[in-house]
Coordinates of C-alpha atoms in Angstrom, one line a residue:
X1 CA -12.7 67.5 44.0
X2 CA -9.4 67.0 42.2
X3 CA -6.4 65.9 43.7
X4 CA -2.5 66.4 42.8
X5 CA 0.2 63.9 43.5
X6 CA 3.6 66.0 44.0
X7 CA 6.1 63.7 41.7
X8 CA 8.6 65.8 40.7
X9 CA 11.2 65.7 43.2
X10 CA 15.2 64.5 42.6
X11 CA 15.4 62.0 45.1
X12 CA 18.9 61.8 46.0
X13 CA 18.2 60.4 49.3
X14 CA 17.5 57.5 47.3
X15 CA 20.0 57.0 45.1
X16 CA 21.2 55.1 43.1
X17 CA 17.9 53.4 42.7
X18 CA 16.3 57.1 41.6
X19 CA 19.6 57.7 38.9
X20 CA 17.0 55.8 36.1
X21 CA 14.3 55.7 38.0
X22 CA 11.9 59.0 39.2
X23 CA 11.5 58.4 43.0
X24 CA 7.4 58.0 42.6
X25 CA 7.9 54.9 40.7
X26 CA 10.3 53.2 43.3
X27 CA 8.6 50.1 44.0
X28 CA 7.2 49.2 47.6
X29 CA 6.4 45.9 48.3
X30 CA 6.0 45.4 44.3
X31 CA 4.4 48.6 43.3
X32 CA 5.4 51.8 42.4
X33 CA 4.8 54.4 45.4
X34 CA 2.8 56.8 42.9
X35 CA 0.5 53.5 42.2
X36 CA -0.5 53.1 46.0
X37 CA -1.7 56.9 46.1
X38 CA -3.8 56.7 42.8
X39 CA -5.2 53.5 44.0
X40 CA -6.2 54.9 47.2
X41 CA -7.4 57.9 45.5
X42 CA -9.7 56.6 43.0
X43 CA -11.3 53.8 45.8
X44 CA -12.0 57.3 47.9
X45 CA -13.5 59.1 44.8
X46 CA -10.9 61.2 43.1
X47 CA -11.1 60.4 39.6
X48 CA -9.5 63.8 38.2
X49 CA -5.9 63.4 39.0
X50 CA -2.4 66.2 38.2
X51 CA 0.8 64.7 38.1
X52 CA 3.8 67.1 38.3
X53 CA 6.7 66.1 37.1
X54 CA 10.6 67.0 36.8
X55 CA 13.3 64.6 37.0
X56 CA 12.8 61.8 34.6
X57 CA 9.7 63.0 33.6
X58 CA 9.2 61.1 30.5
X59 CA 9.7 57.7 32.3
X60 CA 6.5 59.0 34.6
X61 CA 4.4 60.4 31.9
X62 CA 5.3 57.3 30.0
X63 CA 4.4 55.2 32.7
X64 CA 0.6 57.1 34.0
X65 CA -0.4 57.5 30.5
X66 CA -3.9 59.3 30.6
X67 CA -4.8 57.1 33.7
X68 CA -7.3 55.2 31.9
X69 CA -6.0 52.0 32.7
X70 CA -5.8 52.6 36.3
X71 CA -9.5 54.1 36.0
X72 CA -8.5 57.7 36.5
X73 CA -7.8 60.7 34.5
X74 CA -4.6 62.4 34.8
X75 CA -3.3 65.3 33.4
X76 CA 0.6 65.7 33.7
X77 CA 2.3 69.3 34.1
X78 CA 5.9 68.7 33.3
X79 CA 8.1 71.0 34.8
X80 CA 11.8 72.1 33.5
X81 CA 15.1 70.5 34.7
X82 CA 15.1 70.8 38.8
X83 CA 11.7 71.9 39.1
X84 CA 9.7 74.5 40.7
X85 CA 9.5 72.8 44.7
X86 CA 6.2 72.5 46.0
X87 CA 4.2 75.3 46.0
X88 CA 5.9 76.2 42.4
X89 CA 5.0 73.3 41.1
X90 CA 1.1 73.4 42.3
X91 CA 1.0 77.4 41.2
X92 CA 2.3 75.7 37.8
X93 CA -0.6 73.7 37.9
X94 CA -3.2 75.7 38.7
X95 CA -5.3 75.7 35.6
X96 CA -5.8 72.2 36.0
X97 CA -7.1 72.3 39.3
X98 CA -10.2 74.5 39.6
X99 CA -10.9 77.9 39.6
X100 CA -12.0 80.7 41.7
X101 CA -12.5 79.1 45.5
X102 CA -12.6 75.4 44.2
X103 CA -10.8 73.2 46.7
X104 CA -8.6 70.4 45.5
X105 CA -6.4 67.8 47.7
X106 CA -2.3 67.8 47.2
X107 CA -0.6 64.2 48.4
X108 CA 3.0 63.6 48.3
X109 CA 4.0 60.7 45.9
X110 CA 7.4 59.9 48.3
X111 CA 4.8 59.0 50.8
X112 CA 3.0 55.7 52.1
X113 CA -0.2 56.4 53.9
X114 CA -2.3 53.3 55.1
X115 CA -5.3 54.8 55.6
X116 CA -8.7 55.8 53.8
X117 CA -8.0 58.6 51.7
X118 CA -12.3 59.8 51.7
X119 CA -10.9 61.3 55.0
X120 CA -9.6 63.9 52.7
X121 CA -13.2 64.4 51.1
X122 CA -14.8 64.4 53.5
X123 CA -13.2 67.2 55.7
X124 CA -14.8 70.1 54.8
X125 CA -11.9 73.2 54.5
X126 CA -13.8 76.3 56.5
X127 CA -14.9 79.1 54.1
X128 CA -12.4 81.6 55.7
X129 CA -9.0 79.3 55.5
X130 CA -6.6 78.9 52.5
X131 CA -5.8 75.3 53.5
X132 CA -6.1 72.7 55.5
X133 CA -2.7 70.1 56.5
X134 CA -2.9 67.0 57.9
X135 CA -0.2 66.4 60.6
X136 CA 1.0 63.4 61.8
X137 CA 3.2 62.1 65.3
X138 CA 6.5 62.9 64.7
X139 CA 8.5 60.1 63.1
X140 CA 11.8 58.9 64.8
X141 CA 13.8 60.8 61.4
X142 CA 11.9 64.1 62.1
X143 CA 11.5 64.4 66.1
X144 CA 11.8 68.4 65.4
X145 CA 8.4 68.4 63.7
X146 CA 6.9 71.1 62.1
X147 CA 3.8 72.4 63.2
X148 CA 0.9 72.4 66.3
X149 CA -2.3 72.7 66.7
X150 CA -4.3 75.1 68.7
X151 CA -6.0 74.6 72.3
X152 CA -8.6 74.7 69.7
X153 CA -8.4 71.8 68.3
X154 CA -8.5 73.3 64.4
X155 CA -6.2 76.3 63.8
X156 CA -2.1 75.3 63.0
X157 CA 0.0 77.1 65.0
X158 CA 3.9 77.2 65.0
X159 CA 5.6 74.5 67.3
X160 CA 7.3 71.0 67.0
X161 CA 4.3 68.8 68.1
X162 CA 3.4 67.2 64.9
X163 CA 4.8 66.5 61.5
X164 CA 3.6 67.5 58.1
X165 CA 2.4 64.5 56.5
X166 CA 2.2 65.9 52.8
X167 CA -1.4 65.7 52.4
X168 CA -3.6 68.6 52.3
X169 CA -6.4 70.4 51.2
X170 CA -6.2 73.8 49.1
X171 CA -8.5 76.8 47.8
X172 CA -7.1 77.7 44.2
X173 CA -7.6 81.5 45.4
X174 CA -5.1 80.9 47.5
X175 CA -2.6 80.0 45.0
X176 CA -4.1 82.6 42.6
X177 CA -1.9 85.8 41.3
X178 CA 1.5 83.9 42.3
X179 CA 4.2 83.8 39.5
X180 CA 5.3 80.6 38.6
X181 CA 8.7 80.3 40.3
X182 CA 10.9 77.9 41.8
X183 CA 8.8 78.1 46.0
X184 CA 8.6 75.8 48.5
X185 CA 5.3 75.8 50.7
X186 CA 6.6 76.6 54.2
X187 CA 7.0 80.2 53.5
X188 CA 3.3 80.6 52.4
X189 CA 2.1 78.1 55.3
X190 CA 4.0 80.5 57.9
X191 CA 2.1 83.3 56.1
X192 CA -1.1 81.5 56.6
X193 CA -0.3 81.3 60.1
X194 CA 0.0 84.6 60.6
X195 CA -3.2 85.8 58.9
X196 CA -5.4 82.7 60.6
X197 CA -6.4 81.6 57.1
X198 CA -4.8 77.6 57.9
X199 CA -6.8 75.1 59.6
X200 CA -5.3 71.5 60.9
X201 CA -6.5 67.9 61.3
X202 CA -4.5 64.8 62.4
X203 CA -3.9 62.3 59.7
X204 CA -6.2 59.1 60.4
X205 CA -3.5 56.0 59.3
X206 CA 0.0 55.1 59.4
X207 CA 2.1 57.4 57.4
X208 CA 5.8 56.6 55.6
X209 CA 8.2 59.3 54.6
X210 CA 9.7 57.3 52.1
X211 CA 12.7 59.6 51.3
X212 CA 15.4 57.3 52.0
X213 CA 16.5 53.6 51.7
X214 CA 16.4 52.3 54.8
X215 CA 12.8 54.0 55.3
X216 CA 11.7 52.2 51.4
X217 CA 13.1 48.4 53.2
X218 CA 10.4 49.8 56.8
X219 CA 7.7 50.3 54.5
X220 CA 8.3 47.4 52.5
X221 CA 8.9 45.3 55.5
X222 CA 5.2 46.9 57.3
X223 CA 3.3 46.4 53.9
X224 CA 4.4 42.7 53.8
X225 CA 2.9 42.6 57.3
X226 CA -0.3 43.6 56.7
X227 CA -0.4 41.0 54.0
X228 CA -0.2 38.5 56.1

């Protein structure tokens, strides 16, 4: 399965450390936040990595190379000034990622997650769904949250329970047909909702929204915890 690590995001929460640097290579606890995700990807088996990339792009690509040195492959879609949002930037993408009803895994690279990432691998996405989120417990800056799950136990539903953690598993089909445009995701998840095609699971780890400063300093701060 092949995974892509959304990179191309402004970061202004974060500024002005993101006004020469892209946000995914902030550093946490010593290491760029992009790092943490490939590492954690290639220990759970995902070796065939996309990068998207917008603001600063050249600083990123510069930086990930081919992936060879961090025992990956990475291929880099490079979008234009501002970039496409979310589901734009996957739909850009899409070549790279599989064909036909291949799956492939989407993290966020402003995100911390300490946890094992073959939990992505080995969820299986039903035949009959488009995707597959994993949710987390709604953090203190996001009490709203974003979605539910069902009585069920598998099918995402609208409410406020749980909180989008970024990560999530795809079918390219889903994607397939869509002009590339600037789109964010929640429009086609609400669609998803609506037809029954979007399945759930809660995320197994600690998860970081790492979008501002003060949130960088808590997951520096829990990182240098679990070091010692």
């Amino acid at each position: 399965m092949r995974a892509m690590i959304l990179a191309a995001g402004r970061g202004e929460r974060l500024r002005p450390l993101t006004d020469t640097c892209p946000k995914p290579l902030i550093e946490a606890a010593g290491k760029p936040l992009i790092l943490w995700h490939i590492e954690k990807l290639k220990a759970a088996g995902f070796t065939e990595l996309v990068v998207n990339s917008a603001w600063l792009s050249e600083k990123i690509v510069s930086f990930l190379g081919d992936g060879a040195r961090f025992g990956v492959h990475i291929t880099h879609s490079v979008e234009g000034p501002g970039g496409l949002e979310t589901a734009g930037g996957i739909i850009k993408a899409l070549p790279f990622l599989g064909s036909g009803d291949d799956v492939f895994l989407v993290v966020n690279g402003d995100t911390f997650i300490d946890g094992d990432y073959s939990q992505f691998a080995k969820t299986p996405l039903p035949p009959d769904q488009k995707a597959l989120l994993f949710l987390t417990s709604n953090p203190p800056h996001h009490p709203q949250g974003d979605f539910a799950i069902s009585s069920s136990g598998s099918a995402m539903i609208r409410g406020a329970e749980y909180t989008f953690s970024g990560a999530a598993l795809y079918r390219v089909s889903a994607f397939a047909g869509l002009p590339v445009q600037r789109l964010p995701l929640r429009p086609l998840f609400d669609a998803w909702i609506d037809e029954g095609s979007v399945s759930a699971r809660l995320l197994a780890g600690q998860w970081f929204d790492v979008g501002t400063i003060e949130r960088l300093h808590q997951t520096e701060d829990y990182i240098k915890a679990l070091r010692h």
